[in-house]
Coordinates of C-alpha atoms in Angstrom, one line a residue:
M21 CA -8.9 89.6 70.3
N22 CA -9.2 90.3 74.0
P23 CA -6.3 92.5 75.1
T24 CA -6.0 90.6 78.4
A25 CA -5.2 87.5 76.4
F26 CA -1.7 88.5 75.6
P27 CA 0.9 86.3 77.5
A28 CA 2.7 87.5 80.6
D29 CA 6.5 87.4 80.8
D30 CA 6.5 84.2 82.8
L31 CA 4.6 82.3 80.1
I32 CA 6.9 83.6 77.4
A33 CA 9.9 82.4 79.3
K34 CA 8.3 79.0 80.0
Y35 CA 7.2 78.3 76.4
N36 CA 9.8 80.0 74.3
R37 CA 11.5 76.9 73.0
P38 CA 12.5 75.7 69.5
G39 CA 9.7 74.1 67.5
P40 CA 8.5 73.4 64.0
R41 CA 6.0 75.5 62.0
Y42 CA 4.2 72.3 61.0
T43 CA 3.7 73.1 57.3
S44 CA 4.0 69.3 57.2
Y45 CA 3.9 66.4 59.6
P46 CA 6.4 65.0 60.1
P47 CA 8.4 68.2 59.5
A48 CA 10.9 68.3 56.7
T49 CA 13.7 67.7 59.3
H50 CA 12.6 64.0 59.2
F51 CA 13.0 63.5 55.5
S52 CA 15.8 61.1 54.7
A53 CA 18.0 60.2 51.8
E54 CA 17.6 56.6 52.8
V55 CA 14.1 56.3 51.4
P56 CA 14.3 54.5 48.1
Q57 CA 13.6 56.8 45.2
E58 CA 11.4 54.2 43.5
S59 CA 9.1 54.1 46.5
L60 CA 8.6 57.8 46.2
L61 CA 7.9 57.6 42.5
E62 CA 5.4 54.7 43.0
E63 CA 3.5 57.1 45.3
V64 CA 3.3 59.5 42.3
R65 CA 2.1 56.8 40.0
A66 CA -0.6 55.7 42.4
G67 CA -2.0 59.3 42.8
E68 CA -5.3 60.4 41.5
G69 CA -7.1 63.7 41.4
P70 CA -6.0 67.3 40.8
L71 CA -2.5 68.7 41.2
S72 CA -0.9 71.7 42.8
L73 CA 2.2 72.8 40.9
Y74 CA 5.0 74.7 42.6
L75 CA 8.0 76.1 40.8
H76 CA 11.0 77.3 42.8
L77 CA 12.7 80.2 41.0
P78 CA 15.7 80.8 43.2
F79 CA 17.5 83.9 41.8
C80 CA 17.7 87.2 43.6
E81 CA 19.7 90.3 42.6
S82 CA 20.7 90.9 46.2
L83 CA 20.6 89.0 49.5
C84 CA 18.3 90.1 52.3
W85 CA 20.2 89.2 55.5
F86 CA 17.2 87.9 57.3
C87 CA 16.2 85.5 54.6
G88 CA 15.9 81.7 55.3
C89 CA 15.0 80.7 51.7
H90 CA 17.1 78.7 49.2
T91 CA 18.3 81.5 46.9
I92 CA 21.0 82.2 44.4
T93 CA 22.3 85.8 44.4
T94 CA 23.3 87.0 40.9
T95 CA 22.7 89.9 38.5
N96 CA 23.1 87.8 35.4
H97 CA 19.6 87.3 34.0
D98 CA 20.8 85.0 31.3
R99 CA 21.1 82.3 34.1
A100 CA 17.3 82.2 34.1
D101 CA 17.2 80.8 30.5
A102 CA 19.5 78.0 31.5
Y103 CA 17.3 77.3 34.6
I104 CA 14.2 77.1 32.4
D105 CA 16.1 74.5 30.3
E106 CA 16.6 72.4 33.4
L107 CA 13.0 72.9 34.5
E108 CA 11.9 71.6 31.1
K109 CA 14.0 68.5 31.5
E110 CA 12.6 67.8 35.0
I111 CA 9.0 68.3 34.0
A112 CA 9.5 66.1 30.9
L113 CA 10.9 63.3 33.2
F114 CA 8.1 63.7 35.7
T115 CA 4.8 64.0 33.8
P116 CA 4.9 60.5 32.3
L117 CA 4.6 59.2 35.9
L118 CA 1.1 60.8 36.2
K119 CA -2.1 58.9 35.5
P120 CA -3.8 60.3 32.4
G121 CA -6.4 63.0 32.9
R122 CA -5.0 64.6 36.0
R123 CA -5.4 68.4 35.9
A124 CA -3.6 71.3 37.7
A125 CA -5.9 73.1 40.2
Q126 CA -3.2 75.3 41.6
L127 CA 0.0 76.9 40.4
H128 CA 2.5 78.8 42.6
F129 CA 5.8 80.5 41.7
G130 CA 8.1 81.0 44.7
G131 CA 11.7 81.7 45.4
G132 CA 13.9 83.6 45.3
T133 CA 12.4 86.3 43.2
P134 CA 10.1 85.0 40.4
N135 CA 10.2 88.5 38.8
F136 CA 14.0 88.2 38.4
F137 CA 13.0 86.4 35.2
T138 CA 12.3 88.8 32.3
P139 CA 8.8 89.0 30.8
A140 CA 10.0 87.0 27.8
Q141 CA 11.5 84.3 30.0
L142 CA 8.2 84.2 31.9
D143 CA 6.3 83.8 28.6
R144 CA 8.6 80.9 27.8
L145 CA 7.9 79.3 31.2
G146 CA 4.1 79.7 30.7
T147 CA 4.4 78.0 27.3
L148 CA 6.3 75.1 28.9
L149 CA 3.7 74.6 31.6
R150 CA 0.8 74.6 29.1
Q151 CA 2.6 72.0 27.0
H152 CA 2.9 69.6 29.8
F153 CA -0.2 70.2 32.0
T154 CA -3.9 70.8 31.5
F155 CA -5.2 73.4 34.0
E156 CA -8.7 73.5 35.5
E157 CA -10.8 76.4 34.3
Q158 CA -10.8 78.0 37.7
A159 CA -7.2 77.1 38.7
E160 CA -5.8 79.2 41.5
C161 CA -2.5 80.7 40.3
S162 CA -0.3 82.8 42.5
V163 CA 3.2 84.4 42.6
E164 CA 5.6 85.8 45.1
L165 CA 7.0 89.2 44.0
D166 CA 9.8 91.6 44.9
P167 CA 8.4 95.2 44.4
R168 CA 12.0 96.6 44.0
R169 CA 12.5 94.7 40.7
L170 CA 8.9 94.7 39.4
T171 CA 7.6 96.3 36.1
R172 CA 4.2 96.4 34.6
E173 CA 5.5 94.0 31.9
H174 CA 6.3 91.4 34.6
V175 CA 2.8 91.6 36.0
E176 CA 1.3 91.3 32.5
A177 CA 3.4 88.2 31.8
F178 CA 2.2 86.5 35.0
A179 CA -1.4 87.5 34.1
R180 CA -1.0 85.8 30.7
M181 CA -0.3 82.6 32.7
G182 CA -3.6 83.0 34.5
V183 CA -2.0 84.3 37.7
R184 CA -4.4 86.5 39.7
R185 CA -3.1 86.2 43.3
A186 CA 0.1 87.9 44.3
S187 CA 2.2 88.1 47.5
F188 CA 5.0 90.5 48.1
G189 CA 7.4 91.3 50.9
V190 CA 7.5 94.6 52.7
Q191 CA 9.0 93.2 56.0
D192 CA 9.3 96.7 57.5
C193 CA 8.9 100.3 56.3
D194 CA 11.3 101.9 58.7
P195 CA 14.5 103.0 56.9
Q196 CA 16.7 102.0 59.9
V197 CA 15.3 98.5 60.0
Q198 CA 15.6 98.2 56.2
E199 CA 19.3 99.2 56.4
A200 CA 19.9 96.6 59.1
I201 CA 18.4 93.8 57.0
H202 CA 19.9 94.9 53.7
R203 CA 16.5 95.6 52.0
I204 CA 15.8 99.1 51.0
Q205 CA 12.2 99.5 49.7
S206 CA 10.4 102.8 49.6
P207 CA 6.6 103.3 50.3
E208 CA 6.4 104.6 46.7
T209 CA 7.7 101.3 45.4
N210 CA 5.1 99.4 47.4
R211 CA 2.3 101.6 46.1
Q212 CA 3.5 101.3 42.5
C213 CA 3.5 97.5 42.9
V214 CA -0.1 97.5 44.1
A215 CA -1.1 99.7 41.2
F216 CA 0.4 97.4 38.6
L217 CA -1.4 94.4 40.2
R218 CA -4.8 96.0 40.5
E219 CA -4.7 97.6 37.1
T220 CA -3.8 94.2 35.5
G221 CA -6.8 92.4 37.1
F222 CA -5.2 90.7 40.2
T223 CA -8.0 89.9 42.6
S224 CA -6.0 88.9 45.7
L225 CA -3.1 90.5 47.3
N226 CA -1.0 89.3 50.3
I227 CA 1.6 91.4 52.0
D228 CA 4.4 89.9 54.1
L229 CA 5.8 91.5 57.2
V230 CA 8.4 90.3 59.6
Y231 CA 8.6 91.1 63.3
G232 CA 11.6 90.4 65.5
L233 CA 14.1 92.2 63.2
P234 CA 16.9 94.5 64.5
R235 CA 15.9 98.1 65.4
Q236 CA 12.1 97.3 65.5
S237 CA 10.0 98.9 68.2
P238 CA 6.2 99.1 68.7
D239 CA 6.3 102.8 67.8
S240 CA 8.2 102.2 64.6
F241 CA 6.1 99.1 63.6
K242 CA 2.9 101.0 64.2
K243 CA 3.9 103.3 61.3
T244 CA 4.7 100.3 59.1
L245 CA 1.2 98.8 59.8
D246 CA -0.4 102.1 59.0
E247 CA 1.4 102.3 55.7
V248 CA 0.6 98.8 54.6
L249 CA -3.0 98.9 55.7
A250 CA -3.4 101.9 53.3
L251 CA -2.6 99.4 50.5
E252 CA -5.7 97.5 51.3
P253 CA -4.5 93.9 50.8
E254 CA -6.9 91.0 51.2
R255 CA -4.4 89.1 53.4
F256 CA -1.3 89.6 55.6
A257 CA 1.4 87.1 56.5
I258 CA 3.3 88.5 59.4
F259 CA 6.1 86.2 60.3
N260 CA 8.0 85.8 63.5
Y261 CA 11.6 86.2 62.3
A262 CA 13.3 82.8 62.4
H263 CA 16.9 83.3 63.6
V264 CA 18.8 80.2 62.4
P265 CA 22.4 81.4 61.7
W266 CA 23.7 77.8 61.9
I267 CA 21.7 77.2 58.7
K268 CA 21.8 80.7 57.1
P269 CA 25.2 82.3 58.1
A270 CA 24.2 85.7 56.7
Q271 CA 21.8 86.1 59.6
K272 CA 24.8 86.5 61.9
I273 CA 25.1 90.0 60.5
L274 CA 21.8 90.9 62.2
E275 CA 23.2 90.2 65.6
K276 CA 25.5 93.2 65.3
A277 CA 22.5 95.5 65.1
G278 CA 20.8 93.7 68.0
L279 CA 17.8 91.5 68.0
P280 CA 14.7 92.3 70.1
T281 CA 13.9 90.4 73.2
P282 CA 11.1 87.9 73.4
Q283 CA 9.1 90.5 75.4
T284 CA 9.6 93.1 72.7
K285 CA 8.5 90.5 70.0
L286 CA 5.4 89.8 72.0
A287 CA 4.7 93.5 72.2
L288 CA 5.0 93.7 68.5
L289 CA 2.7 90.8 68.0
R290 CA 0.2 92.3 70.3
L291 CA 0.3 95.5 68.3
I292 CA -0.1 93.5 65.1
V293 CA -3.1 91.6 66.3
E294 CA -4.9 94.6 67.8
T295 CA -4.2 96.8 64.8
L296 CA -5.3 94.3 62.1
T297 CA -8.3 93.0 63.9
E298 CA -9.5 96.6 64.5
A299 CA -9.0 97.2 60.8
G300 CA -11.4 94.3 60.0
Y301 CA -9.0 91.4 59.5
V302 CA -9.5 88.0 61.0
Y303 CA -6.6 86.4 62.9
I304 CA -6.5 83.0 61.1
G305 CA -3.8 81.6 63.3
M306 CA -0.1 81.4 63.1
D307 CA 1.2 84.3 61.0
H308 CA -1.9 84.8 58.9
F309 CA -4.6 87.4 58.7
A310 CA -7.4 87.8 56.2
R311 CA -10.5 89.9 55.5
A312 CA -13.6 88.3 57.0
D313 CA -14.9 87.6 53.4
D314 CA -11.6 86.1 52.2
E315 CA -11.5 82.4 51.3
L316 CA -9.1 81.7 54.2
A317 CA -11.5 83.2 56.8
V318 CA -14.5 81.5 55.2
A319 CA -12.7 78.1 55.2
Q320 CA -11.7 78.4 58.8
R321 CA -15.3 79.1 59.9
A322 CA -16.4 76.1 57.8
G323 CA -13.7 73.8 59.4
T324 CA -12.1 73.1 56.0
L325 CA -8.9 75.2 56.3
Q326 CA -5.7 73.3 55.5
R327 CA -1.9 73.7 56.0
N328 CA 0.8 72.9 53.5
F329 CA 4.3 74.1 52.5
Q330 CA 3.0 77.5 51.5
G331 CA 1.2 78.0 54.8
Y332 CA -2.6 78.0 55.2
S333 CA -4.6 76.9 52.2
T334 CA -8.3 76.4 51.2
R335 CA -7.7 73.3 49.0
A336 CA -7.5 69.8 50.5
G337 CA -6.4 66.6 48.8
L338 CA -4.1 68.0 46.1
D339 CA -0.9 66.3 45.3
I340 CA 1.9 69.0 45.4
C341 CA 4.3 68.7 42.5
G342 CA 7.4 70.8 43.2
F343 CA 10.0 71.6 40.5
G344 CA 13.4 73.3 40.8
I345 CA 16.1 73.2 43.4
S346 CA 15.0 72.5 47.0
S347 CA 11.3 72.2 46.1
I348 CA 9.1 69.9 48.2
S349 CA 6.4 67.7 46.8
Q350 CA 3.6 65.8 48.5
T351 CA 1.2 62.9 47.9
A352 CA -1.3 61.6 50.3
D353 CA 1.3 59.2 51.8
S354 CA 4.7 60.7 51.1
Y355 CA 6.9 63.8 50.9
R356 CA 9.9 64.2 48.6
Q357 CA 12.4 67.0 48.2
N358 CA 14.8 68.0 45.4
V359 CA 18.5 68.6 45.7
K360 CA 19.4 72.1 46.9
A361 CA 22.5 72.8 44.9
L362 CA 22.2 73.9 41.3
D363 CA 25.1 71.9 40.1
D364 CA 23.6 68.7 41.7
Y365 CA 20.3 69.6 40.1
R366 CA 21.9 69.8 36.7
A367 CA 23.9 66.7 37.1
H368 CA 20.9 64.6 38.0
L369 CA 19.0 65.8 34.9
A370 CA 21.9 65.4 32.6
E371 CA 21.8 61.7 33.6
G372 CA 18.1 61.5 32.9
K373 CA 17.2 61.2 36.6
L374 CA 14.7 63.2 38.7
P375 CA 16.7 65.4 41.0
L376 CA 15.4 63.9 44.3
E377 CA 17.6 64.2 47.4
R378 CA 15.4 62.8 50.2
G379 CA 11.9 61.9 51.2
Y380 CA 9.5 60.3 53.6
I381 CA 6.8 57.6 53.5
L382 CA 4.1 58.2 56.1
T383 CA 2.9 55.4 58.3
G384 CA -0.7 55.1 59.6
E385 CA 0.5 56.6 62.9
D386 CA 2.0 59.6 61.0
K387 CA -1.2 60.3 59.1
L388 CA -3.2 60.2 62.3
R389 CA -0.9 62.7 64.0
R390 CA -0.8 64.8 60.9
E391 CA -4.6 65.1 61.0
V392 CA -4.6 66.0 64.7
I393 CA -1.9 68.7 64.3
T394 CA -3.4 70.1 61.1
R395 CA -6.9 70.4 62.7
L396 CA -5.5 72.0 65.8
M397 CA -3.5 74.6 63.9
C398 CA -6.4 75.3 61.5
D399 CA -9.5 75.1 63.7
M400 CA -7.9 76.1 67.0
A401 CA -9.9 73.2 68.4
L402 CA -10.0 69.4 68.4
D403 CA -13.1 67.1 68.4
F404 CA -11.9 64.0 70.2
T405 CA -15.1 62.1 69.3
A406 CA -14.9 62.8 65.5
I407 CA -11.2 61.8 65.3
S408 CA -11.9 58.6 67.3
E409 CA -14.7 57.6 65.0
R410 CA -12.7 58.3 61.8
H411 CA -9.7 56.3 63.0
G412 CA -11.2 53.6 65.2
I413 CA -9.4 54.7 68.3
D414 CA -10.1 56.1 71.7
F415 CA -8.5 59.5 71.4
R416 CA -8.0 60.1 75.2
E417 CA -6.3 56.7 75.5
K418 CA -4.2 57.0 72.4
F419 CA -3.0 60.5 73.2
A420 CA -2.8 60.2 77.0
P421 CA 0.8 61.5 77.1
A422 CA -0.2 64.6 75.0
L423 CA -3.2 65.3 77.2
R424 CA -1.0 65.1 80.3
E425 CA 1.2 67.9 78.8
L426 CA -1.9 69.8 77.9
D427 CA -3.2 69.6 81.5
T428 CA -0.3 71.9 82.4
M429 CA -1.0 74.2 79.5
A430 CA -4.7 74.3 80.5
A431 CA -3.6 75.4 84.0
D432 CA -1.6 78.2 82.3
G433 CA -4.7 79.3 80.4
L434 CA -3.6 78.2 76.9
V435 CA -6.3 75.6 76.3
E436 CA -9.7 74.5 77.6
L437 CA -10.0 70.8 78.0
Q438 CA -13.3 68.9 77.9
P439 CA -14.0 65.2 77.9
T440 CA -14.9 65.3 74.2
G441 CA -12.5 67.9 72.9
L442 CA -10.4 71.0 73.4
R443 CA -10.4 74.6 72.5
V444 CA -7.4 76.9 72.2
T445 CA -7.9 80.1 74.1
D446 CA -7.0 83.6 72.8
T447 CA -3.8 83.4 74.9
G448 CA -3.0 79.9 73.6
R449 CA -3.1 81.1 69.9
F450 CA 0.3 82.7 70.6
F451 CA 1.7 79.3 71.5
I452 CA 0.0 77.2 68.9
R453 CA 3.3 75.6 67.9
N454 CA 3.9 74.6 71.5
L455 CA 0.4 73.0 71.7
A456 CA 0.9 71.1 68.4
M457 CA 4.3 69.8 69.7
C458 CA 2.4 67.9 72.4
F459 CA 1.3 65.5 69.7
D460 CA 4.7 65.1 68.1
P461 CA 6.6 62.3 69.9
A462 CA 9.9 63.0 68.1
I463 CA 10.2 66.7 69.0
Q464 CA 12.6 66.3 71.9
S465 CA 15.4 64.9 69.8
N466 CA 15.0 67.5 67.0
E467 CA 14.5 70.8 69.0
N468 CA 17.9 72.2 68.1
R469 CA 17.0 72.2 64.4
Y470 CA 14.2 74.8 64.7
S471 CA 13.7 78.4 65.4
K472 CA 12.1 79.5 68.7
T473 CA 8.3 79.7 69.0
V474 CA 8.3 83.2 70.3

């Protein structure tokens, strides 16, 4: 990454506005309870091909004040057994909708803290999944972990389910930052977590960091980067902290410690990009870095990289089947989301109904715009000619309003426009959400529902 590519203050001020992360298009803010449930289930019945299973395991022993996930804070591990009971009911209601012969190609455990569950509870969960799904021999299985609660027995239980990819949050190694966000996690804890994973045969490790937290500075974050690089993960996900206290009230606590300015956040991001690229990692795009030989980097070079609700992915065309509270599912033409409250989840299942709360059926226009935004965010480029031929359109005519917006961005050095396509510049990578927003006609009316892009 060219050091001169980092944005000047005037660009930061100009483009620092709320916007989606585009893990889906349309974003989840467009999902509606008005979509008939039967229409969503018909999309499931019509589906073919492999599946990607996602299980949302929501329990955490303590609340991290920066967190934006749907979690339940408790120290009562018996609640996990009751939750598995509910998952079993949901899966039993769902699987008869699937055409025979469909196999699971991916499995992901998220949360919450999946290792809140005891090893015995995880074994029970694995048995449940094997009873209801047939997995491909080379299925990609992954889990999000909390090193503070992790034992070797947890790792071995996930390994028995075929899990070989793990991701865990560090966020920041500085004790003052950890105190401000209510997440105390020592370097020794991180090293022990990595040792458990490597010794148990895990082949891919991702580490999560967050920039934009209270008390962070370039000097302190440089020490964090040095510590986590020593752990030698295959990937990093380094997130711009999303401050949305109107959605997550606990985040208001962070304001007392003071949040960094957009300029400081960009200085942190510059440090991140320079440090990781010098260490041999490829800047995939928004938030993500991977070793040059990692599947993500290989897929980006091949033009096959994808985006979904877990971020960047190498697998296209999978129907996502989400289970548990708040989980989101996807078919080729639809999205659906479960209820977020545990009591509502239980009530639906007690009545023999799938716990769906809202959804969305994509139009042809939506699918076109989804492809454009996905390719832009994955390839950092667009081929107008190829998209025109695939969809029977004249790209420049169809997206004339977007291209007029991009003319201004081109003048600011964010994108290079050609008659047959565009390429995002190194500076433009830092504003990739803003570039994608040009192709989203509904963004103006929904801006106040998103975190800022910088």
